[in-house]
Amino acid sequence: MKMQESALSVLCDPITHESLELRNEVSAHGAPSQFLINPHSGKRFVLRDGIPVFLDEAAVSGLNRKYQKLYDRIAVGYDLAGELYAFFRRVNLRAMRGGYLDELEIKDGDRVLEVSVGTGLNIRYLPSSVEFYGLDLSWGMLQKCRRNLRKWRREASLFYGEAENLPFKDASFDVVFHFGGINFFNDKGRAIREMIRVTKPGTKLVISDETEKHVKGMYEKAPVVGKYFKQRSEVVSAPADLVPQEMLEIRLTEFREGSLYCLTFRKPAPPAAEQASGRPPQSSA
Ligand SMILES: C[S@@+](CC[C@H](N)C(=O)[O-])C[C@H]1O[C@@H](n2cnc3c(N)ncnc32)[C@H](O)[C@@H]1O
């Protein structure tokens, strides 16, 4: 897998937000390779199997470390587990995800970001015309996603990083969404502000995850994963209180019999005068 060169225009240093350049080099053994560099600081970001690595693996801590381990461990069987669950519960996989997928406002050709892409299961339900970007904290899940993309003959740009420090420039995406991980992020508020920062003004954001009812009733009792959910310092609650006040149309709903929540809101569009002057929109995050 090669990094799609079109991705370069939206990439930035996840900490300083400075632009990056793609450089080629040849190893001592004569093997060509590519890396990204922040030309201001000289900081390099390697490409592993074509996936830019924005994660400082040694620095991953707390809940992010705990759930990175979990997802690395279950990545290989993740899709099968979902299929078996759907089979025995007699539910359609698309319908299961409808509570948030139906909220997405996607147009042909849109640049779409899924934060915490996992094995890429949502990609199949989006139009093939979109330019899809997926970021995740688990290398195991990204590897499985890469294989899925090949199997489904779909194109996407994948990134290894944390939701709390997105490696994308302000206002880069027409659609930004998240499903399934935010309950246990190290810093949910920061991740939400990052999603807002990289979203174009006027865009609706969609964030969805399991409710406490599901985490307690299902995950805590499940084999293999149960122990990751049992010892918790707080109950799960939808992070509606962490959405900045200036966001519009904030709405919190539950679906699948109260087992999942969906939080949506819209990033304000810049005032008309600013749009007419062609000035770049101000980041509200
Ligand atoms: C339940 S899976 C959902 C995957 C995918 N969104 C889906 O719908 O199937 C949760 C994902 O969140 C990722 N994740 C957890 N914490 C994260 C963080 N702080 N930043 C980015 N991804 C994270 C995990 O690695 C995992 O792939």
Short mmCIF file of C-alpha atoms and ligand atoms in Angstrom, two decimals:
data_model
loop_
_atom_site.label_atom_id
_atom_site.label_comp_id
_atom_site.label_asym_id
_atom_site.label_seq_id
_atom_site.Cartn_x
_atom_site.Cartn_y
_atom_site.Cartn_z
CA MET A 1 0.00 0.00 0.00
CA LYS A 2 1.35 3.44 -0.97
CA MET A 3 0.35 6.65 0.72
CA GLN A 4 -2.00 8.50 -1.63
CA GLU A 5 -0.14 11.65 -2.69
CA SER A 6 -3.39 13.67 -2.59
CA ALA A 7 -3.36 13.15 1.20
CA LEU A 8 -0.26 15.33 1.53
CA SER A 9 -2.25 18.53 1.02
CA VAL A 10 -4.24 17.94 4.23
CA LEU A 11 -1.53 16.45 6.42
CA CYS A 12 0.24 18.37 9.17
CA ASP A 13 2.37 17.80 12.23
CA PRO A 14 -0.19 16.57 14.80
CA ILE A 15 1.34 18.72 17.56
CA THR A 16 2.39 21.96 15.84
CA HIS A 17 -0.02 21.77 12.84
CA GLU A 18 2.81 22.81 10.49
CA SER A 19 2.73 21.45 6.91
CA LEU A 20 4.64 18.32 6.00
CA GLU A 21 6.68 17.33 2.98
CA LEU A 22 7.04 13.86 1.47
CA ARG A 23 10.66 12.90 0.85
CA ASN A 24 12.32 9.88 -0.77
CA GLU A 25 15.48 8.24 0.47
CA VAL A 26 17.54 5.18 -0.35
CA SER A 27 18.75 2.95 2.47
CA ALA A 28 22.34 1.75 2.84
CA HIS A 29 21.15 -1.48 1.16
CA GLY A 30 19.80 0.46 -1.83
CA ALA A 31 16.11 0.07 -0.91
CA PRO A 32 13.99 3.16 -1.73
CA SER A 33 11.61 4.42 0.93
CA GLN A 34 9.53 7.49 1.74
CA PHE A 35 8.99 9.53 4.88
CA LEU A 36 7.17 12.69 5.90
CA ILE A 37 9.05 15.59 7.41
CA ASN A 38 8.15 18.81 9.14
CA PRO A 39 10.64 21.10 7.37
CA HIS A 40 10.46 23.67 10.22
CA SER A 41 11.42 21.34 13.05
CA GLY A 42 13.07 18.54 11.08
CA LYS A 43 10.76 16.01 12.80
CA ARG A 44 10.26 12.90 10.69
CA PHE A 45 7.23 10.62 10.43
CA VAL A 46 7.95 7.23 8.90
CA LEU A 47 5.62 5.36 6.56
CA ARG A 48 5.13 1.77 7.69
CA ASP A 49 3.59 -0.41 4.97
CA GLY A 50 2.53 2.86 3.31
CA ILE A 51 0.72 4.09 6.46
CA PRO A 52 2.07 7.32 7.98
CA VAL A 53 2.98 6.79 11.64
CA PHE A 54 1.98 9.80 13.76
CA LEU A 55 1.88 7.88 17.01
CA ASP A 56 4.73 7.98 19.48
CA GLU A 57 4.16 4.38 20.57
CA ALA A 58 6.29 4.71 23.70
CA ALA A 59 4.21 7.68 24.85
CA VAL A 60 0.76 6.07 24.57
CA SER A 61 -0.61 5.99 28.11
CA GLY A 62 -3.64 5.44 30.33
CA LEU A 63 -6.88 4.33 28.72
CA ASN A 64 -5.44 4.77 25.22
CA ARG A 65 -2.74 2.22 26.05
CA LYS A 66 -5.27 -0.16 27.64
CA TYR A 67 -7.64 -0.14 24.65
CA GLN A 68 -4.82 -0.13 22.10
CA LYS A 69 -3.73 -3.44 23.64
CA LEU A 70 -7.29 -4.76 23.54
CA TYR A 71 -7.86 -3.86 19.88
CA ASP A 72 -4.45 -5.12 18.80
CA ARG A 73 -5.35 -8.39 20.47
CA ILE A 74 -8.81 -8.81 18.93
CA ALA A 75 -8.17 -7.24 15.50
CA VAL A 76 -7.99 -10.54 13.62
CA GLY A 77 -11.34 -11.81 14.92
CA TYR A 78 -13.13 -8.44 15.16
CA ASP A 79 -15.11 -8.65 11.91
CA LEU A 80 -16.10 -12.27 12.42
CA ALA A 81 -17.33 -11.53 15.95
CA GLY A 82 -19.57 -8.76 14.53
CA GLU A 83 -20.90 -11.08 11.83
CA LEU A 84 -21.70 -13.82 14.34
CA TYR A 85 -23.42 -11.33 16.63
CA ALA A 86 -25.55 -10.09 13.72
CA PHE A 87 -26.34 -13.65 12.62
CA PHE A 88 -27.51 -14.88 16.02
CA ARG A 89 -29.43 -11.69 16.76
CA ARG A 90 -30.89 -11.78 13.23
CA VAL A 91 -29.90 -8.21 12.50
CA ASN A 92 -28.66 -6.67 9.31
CA LEU A 93 -25.15 -5.23 9.75
CA ARG A 94 -26.00 -2.02 7.87
CA ALA A 95 -29.19 -1.60 9.90
CA MET A 96 -27.19 -2.05 13.11
CA ARG A 97 -25.08 0.94 12.16
CA GLY A 98 -27.96 2.97 10.72
CA GLY A 99 -28.37 5.13 13.83
CA TYR A 100 -25.23 7.07 12.97
CA LEU A 101 -24.63 6.26 9.26
CA ASP A 102 -28.01 7.77 8.37
CA GLU A 103 -26.95 11.01 10.09
CA LEU A 104 -23.98 11.55 7.76
CA GLU A 105 -24.45 14.26 5.15
CA ILE A 106 -22.28 12.82 2.36
CA LYS A 107 -22.14 14.03 -1.21
CA ASP A 108 -20.30 12.45 -4.14
CA GLY A 109 -16.62 13.31 -4.07
CA ASP A 110 -16.60 14.47 -0.44
CA ARG A 111 -13.43 14.11 1.61
CA VAL A 112 -14.52 11.98 4.58
CA LEU A 113 -12.64 11.30 7.83
CA GLU A 114 -13.47 8.46 10.20
CA VAL A 115 -11.67 8.89 13.50
CA SER A 116 -11.01 5.38 14.89
CA VAL A 117 -11.57 3.59 11.59
CA GLY A 118 -10.87 0.15 13.09
CA THR A 119 -11.04 -2.55 10.44
CA GLY A 120 -12.88 -0.20 8.08
CA LEU A 121 -16.34 -1.72 8.39
CA ASN A 122 -18.11 1.59 7.76
CA ILE A 123 -16.35 2.17 4.43
CA ARG A 124 -18.50 -0.39 2.64
CA TYR A 125 -21.62 1.60 3.45
CA LEU A 126 -20.32 4.88 2.00
CA PRO A 127 -20.38 5.84 -1.69
CA SER A 128 -17.25 4.70 -3.54
CA SER A 129 -16.88 8.24 -4.94
CA VAL A 130 -15.76 9.64 -1.58
CA GLU A 131 -12.13 10.29 -0.72
CA PHE A 132 -11.90 8.31 2.51
CA TYR A 133 -9.43 8.90 5.35
CA GLY A 134 -9.24 6.65 8.41
CA LEU A 135 -7.14 7.08 11.55
CA ASP A 136 -6.70 4.59 14.38
CA LEU A 137 -4.61 3.94 17.47
CA SER A 138 -4.36 0.18 16.92
CA TRP A 139 -1.84 -1.05 14.37
CA GLY A 140 -3.57 -4.46 14.42
CA MET A 141 -6.91 -2.91 13.41
CA LEU A 142 -5.24 -0.84 10.66
CA GLN A 143 -3.56 -3.95 9.26
CA LYS A 144 -6.89 -5.73 9.11
CA CYS A 145 -8.40 -2.62 7.50
CA ARG A 146 -5.69 -2.68 4.82
CA ARG A 147 -6.55 -6.30 4.02
CA ASN A 148 -10.26 -5.50 3.95
CA LEU A 149 -9.72 -2.64 1.53
CA ARG A 150 -7.91 -4.98 -0.84
CA LYS A 151 -10.69 -7.54 -0.53
CA TRP A 152 -13.42 -4.96 -1.12
CA ARG A 153 -11.39 -3.21 -3.87
CA ARG A 154 -11.79 0.12 -2.10
CA GLU A 155 -9.29 2.95 -1.83
CA ALA A 156 -8.63 4.80 1.43
CA SER A 157 -5.82 6.64 3.14
CA LEU A 158 -4.98 5.23 6.57
CA PHE A 159 -3.10 6.87 9.42
CA TYR A 160 -1.68 5.53 12.67
CA GLY A 161 -2.34 8.12 15.35
CA GLU A 162 -4.45 9.30 18.28
CA ALA A 163 -7.83 11.02 18.05
CA GLU A 164 -6.55 13.58 20.55
CA ASN A 165 -3.85 14.81 18.12
CA LEU A 166 -5.11 14.61 14.56
CA PRO A 167 -2.45 15.00 11.83
CA PHE A 168 -4.75 17.03 9.57
CA LYS A 169 -4.94 20.73 8.76
CA ASP A 170 -7.82 22.92 9.94
CA ALA A 171 -11.06 22.68 7.94
CA SER A 172 -9.89 19.83 5.68
CA PHE A 173 -12.93 17.53 5.67
CA ASP A 174 -16.48 17.67 4.29
CA VAL A 175 -17.57 14.89 6.65
CA VAL A 176 -16.09 13.79 10.00
CA PHE A 177 -17.48 10.98 12.09
CA HIS A 178 -16.58 8.58 14.87
CA PHE A 179 -18.06 5.31 16.02
CA GLY A 180 -17.20 2.97 18.84
CA GLY A 181 -14.18 4.18 20.80
CA ILE A 182 -14.68 7.59 22.37
CA ASN A 183 -16.16 6.28 25.66
CA PHE A 184 -12.67 5.16 26.61
CA PHE A 185 -10.43 7.79 25.04
CA ASN A 186 -7.88 9.40 27.35
CA ASP A 187 -9.29 12.84 26.60
CA LYS A 188 -12.74 12.91 25.01
CA GLY A 189 -13.03 16.71 25.07
CA ARG A 190 -9.75 17.15 23.25
CA ALA A 191 -10.72 14.54 20.65
CA ILE A 192 -14.01 16.35 20.01
CA ARG A 193 -12.21 19.68 19.62
CA GLU A 194 -9.78 18.05 17.20
CA MET A 195 -12.64 16.64 15.12
CA ILE A 196 -14.18 20.12 15.01
CA ARG A 197 -10.87 21.73 14.05
CA VAL A 198 -10.36 19.52 10.97
CA THR A 199 -14.00 19.82 9.82
CA LYS A 200 -15.04 22.45 7.27
CA PRO A 201 -17.33 25.17 8.67
CA GLY A 202 -21.03 24.47 8.18
CA THR A 203 -20.50 20.71 8.46
CA LYS A 204 -22.41 18.30 10.69
CA LEU A 205 -20.28 16.03 12.91
CA VAL A 206 -21.46 12.61 14.06
CA ILE A 207 -20.17 10.81 17.18
CA SER A 208 -21.61 7.50 18.31
CA ASP A 209 -20.76 4.81 20.86
CA GLU A 210 -22.28 2.30 23.28
CA THR A 211 -24.32 3.40 26.29
CA GLU A 212 -23.59 2.25 29.85
CA LYS A 213 -26.48 -0.21 29.48
CA HIS A 214 -24.64 -2.03 26.69
CA VAL A 215 -21.18 -1.83 28.23
CA LYS A 216 -22.50 -3.29 31.49
CA GLY A 217 -24.93 -5.77 30.02
CA MET A 218 -22.79 -7.06 27.14
CA TYR A 219 -19.14 -6.07 27.15
CA GLU A 220 -18.50 -6.68 30.85
CA LYS A 221 -19.88 -10.20 30.49
CA ALA A 222 -18.18 -11.07 27.20
CA PRO A 223 -15.35 -13.61 27.10
CA VAL A 224 -11.83 -12.25 26.35
CA VAL A 225 -12.84 -8.55 26.34
CA GLY A 226 -14.88 -8.54 29.59
CA LYS A 227 -11.94 -7.77 31.85
CA TYR A 228 -11.09 -4.62 29.87
CA PHE A 229 -14.52 -3.15 30.67
CA LYS A 230 -15.08 -4.36 34.23
CA GLN A 231 -12.60 -2.20 36.08
CA ARG A 232 -13.71 1.32 35.33
CA SER A 233 -13.48 4.51 37.34
CA GLU A 234 -16.61 6.03 35.78
CA VAL A 235 -19.85 5.02 34.12
CA VAL A 236 -20.20 5.65 30.40
CA SER A 237 -22.08 8.78 29.41
CA ALA A 238 -22.45 10.46 26.02
CA PRO A 239 -19.98 13.38 25.92
CA ALA A 240 -22.62 16.00 25.05
CA ASP A 241 -21.30 18.28 27.83
CA LEU A 242 -17.92 18.37 26.09
CA VAL A 243 -19.26 19.83 22.85
CA PRO A 244 -18.21 23.51 22.75
CA GLN A 245 -21.11 25.94 23.28
CA GLU A 246 -20.66 27.65 19.93
CA MET A 247 -21.61 24.47 18.04
CA LEU A 248 -25.09 24.47 16.51
CA GLU A 249 -27.94 21.94 16.38
CA ILE A 250 -26.53 19.81 19.23
CA ARG A 251 -28.64 16.65 19.43
CA LEU A 252 -28.30 13.46 21.46
CA THR A 253 -30.36 10.38 20.60
CA GLU A 254 -30.27 6.69 21.46
CA PHE A 255 -30.86 3.79 19.07
CA ARG A 256 -30.88 0.00 19.04
CA GLU A 257 -33.07 -0.14 22.13
CA GLY A 258 -30.91 2.24 24.09
CA SER A 259 -27.67 0.32 23.57
CA LEU A 260 -26.03 3.05 21.45
CA TYR A 261 -26.06 6.84 21.51
CA CYS A 262 -25.54 9.25 18.67
CA LEU A 263 -24.38 12.80 19.27
CA THR A 264 -24.57 15.22 16.34
CA PHE A 265 -23.83 18.93 15.99
CA ARG A 266 -22.89 21.43 13.31
CA LYS A 267 -19.74 23.54 13.12
CA PRO A 268 -20.87 27.13 12.49
CA ALA A 269 -20.32 28.52 9.01
CA PRO A 270 -18.29 31.75 8.86
CA PRO A 271 -20.26 34.99 8.53
CA ALA A 272 -21.27 35.75 4.92
CA ALA A 273 -18.90 38.76 4.72
CA GLU A 274 -15.93 36.56 5.56
CA GLN A 275 -16.97 34.03 2.93
CA ALA A 276 -17.31 36.75 0.27
CA SER A 277 -13.86 38.17 1.06
CA GLY A 278 -12.32 34.74 0.47
CA ARG A 279 -10.58 34.92 3.85
CA PRO A 280 -9.79 31.45 5.22
CA PRO A 281 -12.27 30.37 7.91
CA GLN A 282 -11.16 30.74 11.52
CA SER A 283 -10.79 27.49 13.42
CA SER A 284 -13.37 27.51 16.20
CA ALA A 285 -11.66 24.70 18.12
C1 LIG B 1 -15.13 -0.60 18.55
S1 LIG B 1 -13.81 -0.17 17.50
C2 LIG B 1 -14.73 0.65 16.22
C3 LIG B 1 -14.05 0.61 14.88
C4 LIG B 1 -14.85 1.20 13.73
N1 LIG B 1 -15.13 2.59 13.96
C5 LIG B 1 -16.13 0.44 13.48
O1 LIG B 1 -17.17 1.08 13.36
O2 LIG B 1 -16.11 -0.79 13.36
C6 LIG B 1 -13.03 1.18 18.37
C7 LIG B 1 -11.76 1.68 17.71
O3 LIG B 1 -11.32 2.85 18.40
C8 LIG B 1 -9.91 2.85 18.35
N2 LIG B 1 -9.40 3.79 19.38
C9 LIG B 1 -9.48 3.66 20.72
N3 LIG B 1 -8.93 4.73 21.33
C10 LIG B 1 -8.50 5.56 20.34
C11 LIG B 1 -7.86 6.84 20.33
N4 LIG B 1 -7.56 7.49 21.46
N5 LIG B 1 -7.56 7.39 19.13
C12 LIG B 1 -7.86 6.76 17.98
N6 LIG B 1 -8.48 5.57 17.93
C13 LIG B 1 -8.80 4.97 19.10
C14 LIG B 1 -9.54 1.41 18.60
O4 LIG B 1 -8.22 1.10 18.24
C15 LIG B 1 -10.61 0.69 17.75
O5 LIG B 1 -10.15 0.42 16.46
#
